[in-house]
mmCIF file of C-alpha atoms in Angstrom:
data_model
loop_
_atom_site.group_PDB
_atom_site.id
_atom_site.type_symbol
_atom_site.label_atom_id
_atom_site.label_comp_id
_atom_site.label_asym_id
_atom_site.label_seq_id
_atom_site.Cartn_x
_atom_site.Cartn_y
_atom_site.Cartn_z
ATOM 1 C CA MET L 1 -71.314 -121.393 -271.116
ATOM 2 C CA THR L 2 -70.280 -119.208 -268.450
ATOM 3 C CA LYS L 3 -69.145 -119.513 -264.812
ATOM 4 C CA ASN L 4 -72.336 -118.318 -263.576
ATOM 5 C CA ASP L 5 -74.265 -120.946 -265.745
ATOM 6 C CA ILE L 6 -72.163 -123.656 -263.824
ATOM 7 C CA VAL L 7 -72.574 -122.023 -260.525
ATOM 8 C CA ASN L 8 -76.568 -121.370 -260.893
ATOM 9 C CA GLU L 9 -76.720 -125.075 -261.753
ATOM 10 C CA LEU L 10 -74.950 -126.170 -258.754
ATOM 11 C CA ASN L 11 -77.116 -123.686 -256.380
ATOM 12 C CA LYS L 12 -80.322 -125.193 -258.032
ATOM 13 C CA MET L 13 -79.362 -128.590 -256.992
ATOM 14 C CA GLY L 14 -78.797 -127.568 -253.436
ATOM 15 C CA TYR L 15 -74.799 -127.203 -253.370
ATOM 16 C CA GLU L 16 -72.930 -124.450 -252.009
ATOM 17 C CA VAL L 17 -70.096 -123.244 -254.160
ATOM 18 C CA ARG L 18 -67.168 -121.201 -253.033
ATOM 19 C CA GLU L 19 -65.390 -118.942 -255.700
ATOM 20 C CA GLU L 20 -61.497 -118.369 -255.145
ATOM 21 C CA ASN L 21 -58.386 -117.178 -257.015
ATOM 22 C CA VAL L 22 -55.756 -120.057 -257.082
ATOM 23 C CA VAL L 23 -52.159 -119.553 -257.709
ATOM 24 C CA LYS L 24 -50.419 -122.428 -259.253
ATOM 25 C CA ASN L 25 -46.700 -121.894 -259.725
ATOM 26 C CA SER L 26 -47.311 -118.090 -260.013
ATOM 27 C CA VAL L 27 -50.111 -118.733 -262.386
ATOM 28 C CA GLU L 28 -53.457 -117.343 -261.297
ATOM 29 C CA PHE L 29 -56.726 -119.369 -261.996
ATOM 30 C CA LEU L 30 -60.364 -118.602 -261.021
ATOM 31 C CA GLY L 31 -61.406 -121.647 -259.350
ATOM 32 C CA ILE L 32 -64.737 -123.033 -257.786
ATOM 33 C CA SER L 33 -65.329 -125.839 -255.255
ATOM 34 C CA ILE L 34 -68.429 -127.496 -254.062
ATOM 35 C CA ILE L 35 -68.569 -127.059 -250.270
ATOM 36 C CA ASP L 36 -70.618 -129.843 -248.651
ATOM 37 C CA SER L 37 -67.897 -131.367 -246.289
ATOM 38 C CA ASP L 38 -65.336 -130.660 -243.837
ATOM 39 C CA ARG L 39 -62.888 -132.900 -245.251
ATOM 40 C CA TYR L 40 -59.484 -131.731 -246.128
ATOM 41 C CA MET L 41 -59.196 -132.868 -249.783
ATOM 42 C CA ILE L 42 -61.984 -130.973 -251.563
ATOM 43 C CA PRO L 43 -61.148 -130.550 -255.583
ATOM 44 C CA VAL L 44 -60.990 -127.002 -257.053
ATOM 45 C CA PHE L 45 -62.349 -126.961 -260.617
ATOM 46 C CA TYR L 46 -60.884 -124.428 -262.917
ATOM 47 C CA VAL L 47 -63.507 -122.292 -264.702
ATOM 48 C CA GLU L 48 -61.377 -121.791 -267.868
ATOM 49 C CA ASP L 49 -60.589 -125.460 -268.302
ATOM 50 C CA ILE L 50 -64.093 -126.596 -267.622
ATOM 51 C CA ILE L 51 -65.601 -124.235 -270.174
ATOM 52 C CA THR L 52 -62.813 -125.043 -272.750
ATOM 53 C CA LYS L 53 -63.605 -128.759 -272.457
ATOM 54 C CA ALA L 54 -67.386 -128.182 -272.873
ATOM 55 C CA GLU L 55 -67.040 -126.180 -275.819
ATOM 56 C CA GLN L 56 -64.730 -128.773 -277.308
ATOM 57 C CA SER L 57 -67.285 -131.607 -276.612
ATOM 58 C CA GLY L 58 -70.567 -129.864 -276.797
ATOM 59 C CA ALA L 59 -71.507 -130.813 -273.546
ATOM 60 C CA THR L 60 -74.248 -129.212 -271.671
ATOM 61 C CA VAL L 61 -74.141 -127.380 -268.353
ATOM 62 C CA LYS L 62 -76.089 -130.194 -266.892
ATOM 63 C CA GLU L 63 -73.664 -132.707 -268.097
ATOM 64 C CA ILE L 64 -70.542 -130.553 -266.884
ATOM 65 C CA VAL L 65 -72.033 -130.280 -263.505
ATOM 66 C CA ARG L 66 -72.645 -134.032 -263.227
ATOM 67 C CA ASP L 67 -69.165 -134.798 -264.201
ATOM 68 C CA MET L 68 -68.052 -132.307 -261.600
ATOM 69 C CA LEU L 69 -70.237 -133.846 -258.956
ATOM 70 C CA LYS L 70 -68.807 -137.368 -259.818
ATOM 71 C CA ILE L 71 -65.153 -136.084 -259.236
ATOM 72 C CA HIS L 72 -66.153 -134.140 -255.908
ATOM 73 C CA ASN L 73 -67.818 -137.383 -254.581
ATOM 74 C CA ASP L 74 -64.937 -139.596 -255.691
ATOM 75 C CA ALA L 75 -62.411 -137.457 -253.830
ATOM 76 C CA LEU L 76 -64.569 -137.304 -250.688
ATOM 77 C CA ARG L 77 -64.863 -141.059 -250.771
ATOM 78 C CA GLU L 78 -60.916 -141.371 -251.116
ATOM 79 C CA SER L 79 -60.632 -138.852 -248.286
ATOM 80 C CA GLU L 80 -62.829 -140.909 -245.935
ATOM 81 C CA GLU L 81 -60.932 -144.171 -246.823
ATOM 82 C CA LEU L 82 -57.371 -142.305 -246.116
ATOM 83 C CA ASN L 83 -59.051 -140.837 -242.941
ATOM 84 C CA LYS L 84 -57.781 -137.254 -243.815
ATOM 85 C CA PRO L 85 -59.913 -134.683 -241.533
ATOM 86 C CA ILE L 86 -59.115 -131.102 -241.830
ATOM 87 C CA HIS L 87 -56.027 -131.263 -239.266
ATOM 88 C CA PHE L 88 -53.427 -133.917 -239.349
ATOM 89 C CA ASN L 89 -51.879 -135.223 -236.198
ATOM 90 C CA ARG L 90 -48.415 -134.316 -235.829
ATOM 91 C CA GLU L 91 -46.906 -137.448 -236.690
ATOM 92 C CA ASP L 92 -48.884 -138.050 -239.700
ATOM 93 C CA PHE L 93 -48.276 -134.748 -240.799
ATOM 94 C CA LEU L 94 -44.422 -135.007 -240.650
ATOM 95 C CA LYS L 95 -44.492 -138.249 -242.703
ATOM 96 C CA ARG L 96 -46.380 -136.616 -245.456
ATOM 97 C CA LEU L 97 -44.154 -133.312 -245.470
ATOM 98 C CA TYR L 98 -41.969 -132.620 -248.513
ATOM 99 C CA VAL L 99 -40.160 -129.912 -250.326
ATOM 100 C CA GLY L 100 -41.284 -128.649 -253.741
ATOM 101 C CA VAL L 101 -39.930 -125.895 -256.007
ATOM 102 C CA GLN L 102 -41.631 -123.332 -258.176
ATOM 103 C CA LYS L 103 -40.928 -120.123 -259.788
ATOM 104 C CA GLU L 104 -40.635 -117.085 -257.040
ATOM 105 C CA SER L 105 -44.158 -116.107 -255.896
ATOM 106 C CA LYS L 106 -45.796 -113.772 -253.658
ATOM 107 C CA GLU L 107 -47.787 -116.673 -252.143
ATOM 108 C CA ASP L 108 -48.350 -116.490 -248.256
ATOM 109 C CA ILE L 109 -46.778 -120.011 -247.670
ATOM 110 C CA VAL L 110 -43.728 -121.538 -245.833
ATOM 111 C CA LYS L 111 -41.028 -120.787 -248.555
ATOM 112 C CA CYS L 112 -37.572 -119.488 -249.228
ATOM 113 C CA LYS L 113 -35.133 -118.582 -252.014
ATOM 114 C CA THR L 114 -32.698 -121.298 -253.415
ATOM 115 C CA GLU L 115 -29.439 -120.904 -255.258
ATOM 116 C CA PHE L 116 -30.945 -120.950 -258.619
ATOM 117 C CA GLU L 117 -32.033 -117.531 -259.522
ATOM 118 C CA GLY L 118 -35.853 -117.244 -259.997
ATOM 119 C CA ILE L 119 -36.805 -120.464 -258.124
ATOM 120 C CA GLU L 120 -38.039 -120.897 -254.578
ATOM 121 C CA LYS L 121 -38.515 -123.837 -252.334
ATOM 122 C CA TYR L 122 -41.578 -124.415 -250.275
ATOM 123 C CA LEU L 123 -43.231 -127.125 -247.994
ATOM 124 C CA PHE L 124 -46.116 -129.343 -249.088
ATOM 125 C CA LEU L 125 -48.100 -132.253 -247.979
ATOM 126 C CA ARG L 126 -48.300 -135.117 -250.134
ATOM 127 C CA MET L 127 -51.216 -137.432 -249.915
ATOM 128 C CA GLU L 128 -51.798 -140.600 -251.935
ATOM 129 C CA ALA L 129 -55.088 -142.012 -252.864
ATOM 130 C CA LEU L 130 -56.085 -145.655 -253.303
ATOM 131 C CA ASN L 131 -56.367 -145.302 -256.972
ATOM 132 C CA ASP L 132 -52.768 -144.044 -256.951
ATOM 133 C CA ALA L 133 -53.658 -140.585 -257.746
ATOM 134 C CA ILE L 134 -51.385 -137.952 -255.694
ATOM 135 C CA TYR L 135 -52.835 -134.854 -254.029
ATOM 136 C CA SER L 136 -50.922 -131.995 -252.499
ATOM 137 C CA ALA L 137 -51.452 -128.959 -250.263
ATOM 138 C CA LYS L 138 -48.950 -126.158 -249.814
ATOM 139 C CA ILE L 139 -48.174 -125.052 -246.232
ATOM 140 C CA SER L 140 -48.777 -121.931 -244.249
ATOM 141 C CA LYS L 141 -47.196 -120.790 -240.960
ATOM 142 C CA ASN L 142 -50.607 -121.175 -239.493
ATOM 143 C CA ILE L 143 -50.700 -124.717 -240.460
ATOM 144 C CA LEU L 144 -47.484 -125.435 -238.809
ATOM 145 C CA LYS L 145 -48.626 -123.872 -235.592
ATOM 146 C CA ASN L 146 -51.930 -125.852 -235.819
ATOM 147 C CA VAL L 147 -49.835 -129.311 -235.799
ATOM 148 C CA ASP L 148 -47.307 -127.721 -233.270
ATOM 149 C CA VAL L 149 -44.262 -128.193 -235.639
ATOM 150 C CA ASP L 150 -41.286 -125.740 -235.564
ATOM 151 C CA GLU L 151 -40.350 -124.174 -239.059
ATOM 152 C CA SER L 152 -36.814 -125.628 -238.615
ATOM 153 C CA GLU L 153 -38.060 -128.996 -237.899
ATOM 154 C CA ALA L 154 -40.415 -128.847 -240.890
ATOM 155 C CA TRP L 155 -37.824 -127.950 -243.420
ATOM 156 C CA GLU L 156 -35.376 -130.596 -241.820
ATOM 157 C CA THR L 157 -37.939 -133.442 -241.920
ATOM 158 C CA ALA L 158 -39.273 -132.484 -245.343
ATOM 159 C CA GLU L 159 -35.822 -132.541 -246.832
ATOM 160 C CA ASN L 160 -35.156 -135.916 -245.316
ATOM 161 C CA ASN L 161 -38.226 -137.185 -246.811
ATOM 162 C CA VAL L 162 -37.210 -135.937 -250.276
ATOM 163 C CA ARG L 163 -33.482 -137.343 -249.898
ATOM 164 C CA LYS L 164 -34.908 -140.897 -249.060
ATOM 165 C CA GLU L 165 -37.117 -140.908 -252.367
ATOM 166 C CA THR L 166 -34.535 -139.337 -254.545
ATOM 167 C CA GLU L 167 -33.655 -141.263 -257.935
ATOM 168 C CA ILE L 168 -31.104 -140.287 -260.424
ATOM 169 C CA ILE L 169 -31.505 -142.215 -263.989
ATOM 170 C CA GLN L 170 -29.295 -141.609 -267.192
ATOM 171 C CA LEU L 171 -31.054 -140.572 -270.149
ATOM 172 C CA SER L 172 -30.301 -142.086 -273.654
ATOM 173 C CA GLY L 173 -31.209 -140.915 -277.177
ATOM 174 C CA PHE L 174 -31.718 -137.315 -276.329
ATOM 175 C CA PRO L 175 -28.434 -135.825 -277.759
ATOM 176 C CA MET L 176 -28.040 -132.079 -277.132
ATOM 177 C CA SER L 177 -25.473 -131.523 -279.932
ATOM 178 C CA ALA L 178 -23.419 -133.727 -282.693
ATOM 179 C CA GLU L 179 -21.152 -134.511 -279.787
ATOM 180 C CA GLU L 180 -22.388 -137.214 -277.178
ATOM 181 C CA CYS L 181 -23.093 -135.979 -273.816
ATOM 182 C CA GLU L 182 -24.404 -137.774 -270.681
ATOM 183 C CA MET L 183 -27.634 -136.636 -269.463
ATOM 184 C CA PHE L 184 -29.620 -137.573 -266.146
ATOM 185 C CA VAL L 185 -32.702 -136.861 -264.631
ATOM 186 C CA ILE L 186 -33.133 -136.187 -261.080
ATOM 187 C CA SER L 187 -36.610 -136.745 -259.331
ATOM 188 C CA ASN L 188 -38.199 -138.812 -256.998
ATOM 189 C CA LYS L 189 -39.901 -142.361 -257.254
ATOM 190 C CA SER L 190 -43.152 -140.969 -257.832
ATOM 191 C CA ARG L 191 -42.114 -138.326 -260.145
ATOM 192 C CA PHE L 192 -44.369 -135.910 -258.287
ATOM 193 C CA ARG L 193 -42.991 -132.325 -257.469
ATOM 194 C CA GLY L 194 -39.324 -134.123 -257.485
ATOM 195 C CA ALA L 195 -37.248 -131.518 -258.865
ATOM 196 C CA SER L 196 -36.274 -130.436 -255.589
ATOM 197 C CA ALA L 197 -34.031 -133.180 -255.139
ATOM 198 C CA VAL L 198 -31.598 -131.024 -256.617
ATOM 199 C CA LEU L 199 -31.261 -128.935 -253.709
ATOM 200 C CA ASN L 200 -29.788 -131.663 -251.711
ATOM 201 C CA LYS L 201 -26.051 -130.961 -251.374
ATOM 202 C CA LYS L 202 -24.965 -134.560 -250.175
ATOM 203 C CA VAL L 203 -26.803 -136.189 -253.137
ATOM 204 C CA MET L 204 -25.352 -133.881 -255.606
ATOM 205 C CA LYS L 205 -22.086 -134.274 -254.249
ATOM 206 C CA ALA L 206 -22.431 -138.223 -254.525
ATOM 207 C CA PHE L 207 -23.487 -137.915 -257.991
ATOM 208 C CA ALA L 208 -20.590 -135.502 -258.906
ATOM 209 C CA ASN L 209 -18.235 -138.074 -257.730
ATOM 210 C CA LEU L 210 -20.192 -141.013 -259.347
ATOM 211 C CA VAL L 211 -19.609 -139.236 -262.759
ATOM 212 C CA ASN L 212 -16.198 -137.825 -261.840
ATOM 213 C CA THR L 213 -16.835 -134.239 -262.283
ATOM 214 C CA LYS L 214 -16.774 -130.879 -260.113
ATOM 215 C CA LYS L 215 -19.273 -129.015 -262.201
ATOM 216 C CA ILE L 216 -22.748 -129.800 -263.352
ATOM 217 C CA MET L 217 -25.277 -128.270 -265.807
ATOM 218 C CA ILE L 218 -28.657 -128.078 -264.530
ATOM 219 C CA LEU L 219 -31.660 -128.022 -266.845
ATOM 220 C CA PRO L 220 -34.981 -127.284 -265.151
ATOM 221 C CA SER L 221 -37.323 -129.591 -266.690
ATOM 222 C CA SER L 222 -40.446 -129.012 -264.849
ATOM 223 C CA ILE L 223 -41.463 -128.843 -261.140
ATOM 224 C CA HIS L 224 -41.218 -132.793 -261.152
ATOM 225 C CA GLU L 225 -37.835 -133.177 -262.257
ATOM 226 C CA MET L 226 -34.346 -131.608 -263.584
ATOM 227 C CA ILE L 227 -31.867 -132.794 -265.878
ATOM 228 C CA LEU L 228 -28.348 -132.919 -264.870
ATOM 229 C CA ILE L 229 -25.262 -132.892 -267.370
ATOM 230 C CA PRO L 230 -21.717 -133.392 -265.968
ATOM 231 C CA CYS L 231 -19.225 -130.915 -267.129
ATOM 232 C CA HIS L 232 -16.161 -132.654 -267.990
ATOM 233 C CA ASP L 233 -13.354 -131.478 -269.894
ATOM 234 C CA CYS L 234 -15.477 -129.688 -272.374
ATOM 235 C CA GLU L 235 -17.575 -126.545 -271.393
ATOM 236 C CA TYR L 236 -21.235 -126.423 -272.340
ATOM 237 C CA ASP L 237 -22.607 -123.088 -273.600
ATOM 238 C CA ILE L 238 -25.324 -122.120 -270.824
ATOM 239 C CA GLU L 239 -26.940 -119.613 -273.204
ATOM 240 C CA SER L 240 -27.601 -122.405 -275.741
ATOM 241 C CA CYS L 241 -28.613 -124.638 -272.958
ATOM 242 C CA SER L 242 -31.006 -122.073 -271.661
ATOM 243 C CA GLU L 243 -32.478 -121.747 -274.961
ATOM 244 C CA ILE L 244 -33.241 -125.368 -275.162
ATOM 245 C CA VAL L 245 -35.001 -124.998 -271.649
ATOM 246 C CA LYS L 246 -37.199 -122.273 -272.935
ATOM 247 C CA LEU L 247 -38.111 -123.993 -275.971
ATOM 248 C CA VAL L 248 -39.107 -127.106 -274.308
ATOM 249 C CA ASN L 249 -41.020 -125.050 -271.660
ATOM 250 C CA GLU L 250 -43.046 -123.271 -274.629
ATOM 251 C CA ASN L 251 -43.770 -126.396 -276.353
ATOM 252 C CA GLU L 252 -43.728 -129.594 -273.972
ATOM 253 C CA VAL L 253 -44.316 -128.337 -270.466
ATOM 254 C CA GLU L 254 -47.801 -126.996 -269.013
ATOM 255 C CA LEU L 255 -47.597 -123.469 -267.750
ATOM 256 C CA THR L 256 -48.344 -124.366 -264.078
ATOM 257 C CA GLU L 257 -45.435 -126.907 -264.026
ATOM 258 C CA GLN L 258 -42.659 -124.660 -265.733
ATOM 259 C CA LEU L 259 -39.729 -123.379 -263.563
ATOM 260 C CA THR L 260 -37.581 -120.912 -265.211
ATOM 261 C CA ASP L 261 -36.461 -120.456 -269.044
ATOM 262 C CA ARG L 262 -32.667 -120.844 -268.206
ATOM 263 C CA ALA L 263 -29.835 -123.334 -267.470
ATOM 264 C CA TYR L 264 -27.592 -123.338 -264.281
ATOM 265 C CA ILE L 265 -24.085 -124.556 -263.621
ATOM 266 C CA ILE L 266 -23.274 -125.503 -260.114
ATOM 267 C CA GLU L 267 -19.967 -126.644 -258.679
ATOM 268 C CA VAL L 268 -19.628 -129.405 -255.989
#
């Protein structure tokens, strides 16, 4: 099965198909989407994933296309129920605006570098469907212009939205060495693109005061969360911690959800 087989089958059924290279966290994929609606949320299907699943299951082109149409139509129904047209009004836009983090990229979106080498922050819209699925869309300067939102206001609003949902939870049963150490996860309530919570200085300062430390080791777990380790009297080896991050990325984290292969230490 090839991409052309899938596209030709959709064309025969009367559907227009758009092909595009989609970048997810600095990883490029060939995507196809079915264009029969002006709604904001139209799913993009990644060709390599579709073909791999088809080969594993033995599905035919017709079966694959049928499944794609079901996902597409379900997304359109959810979009209609949530009343999500192409352009959000200003108030609704700001309510859904958040900060995400990813590997540094060349994407043409509203973004900037962070204090963590190799990691950038960016603005995105978060949308929840009735089936609890969460969708997101990265923000460009043109989108901000369309909804009449200044970039500085967008950052401030998005950062406040992140702060309101930030959670820090202590981990147990995950030792890094023979010695005991405290480990915490910082994210948001939905565990969706919540690693950006670590950028909030007030949150990190409050956490440091709570655990009685001035230095914190940060391990990027994924774009969704980070691990915090208070540095008390002992000093953690940042190279060893970076090796742990690298191993976890290689074995546990999807390529599109990975951040850097290193740990960081910050002082608060």
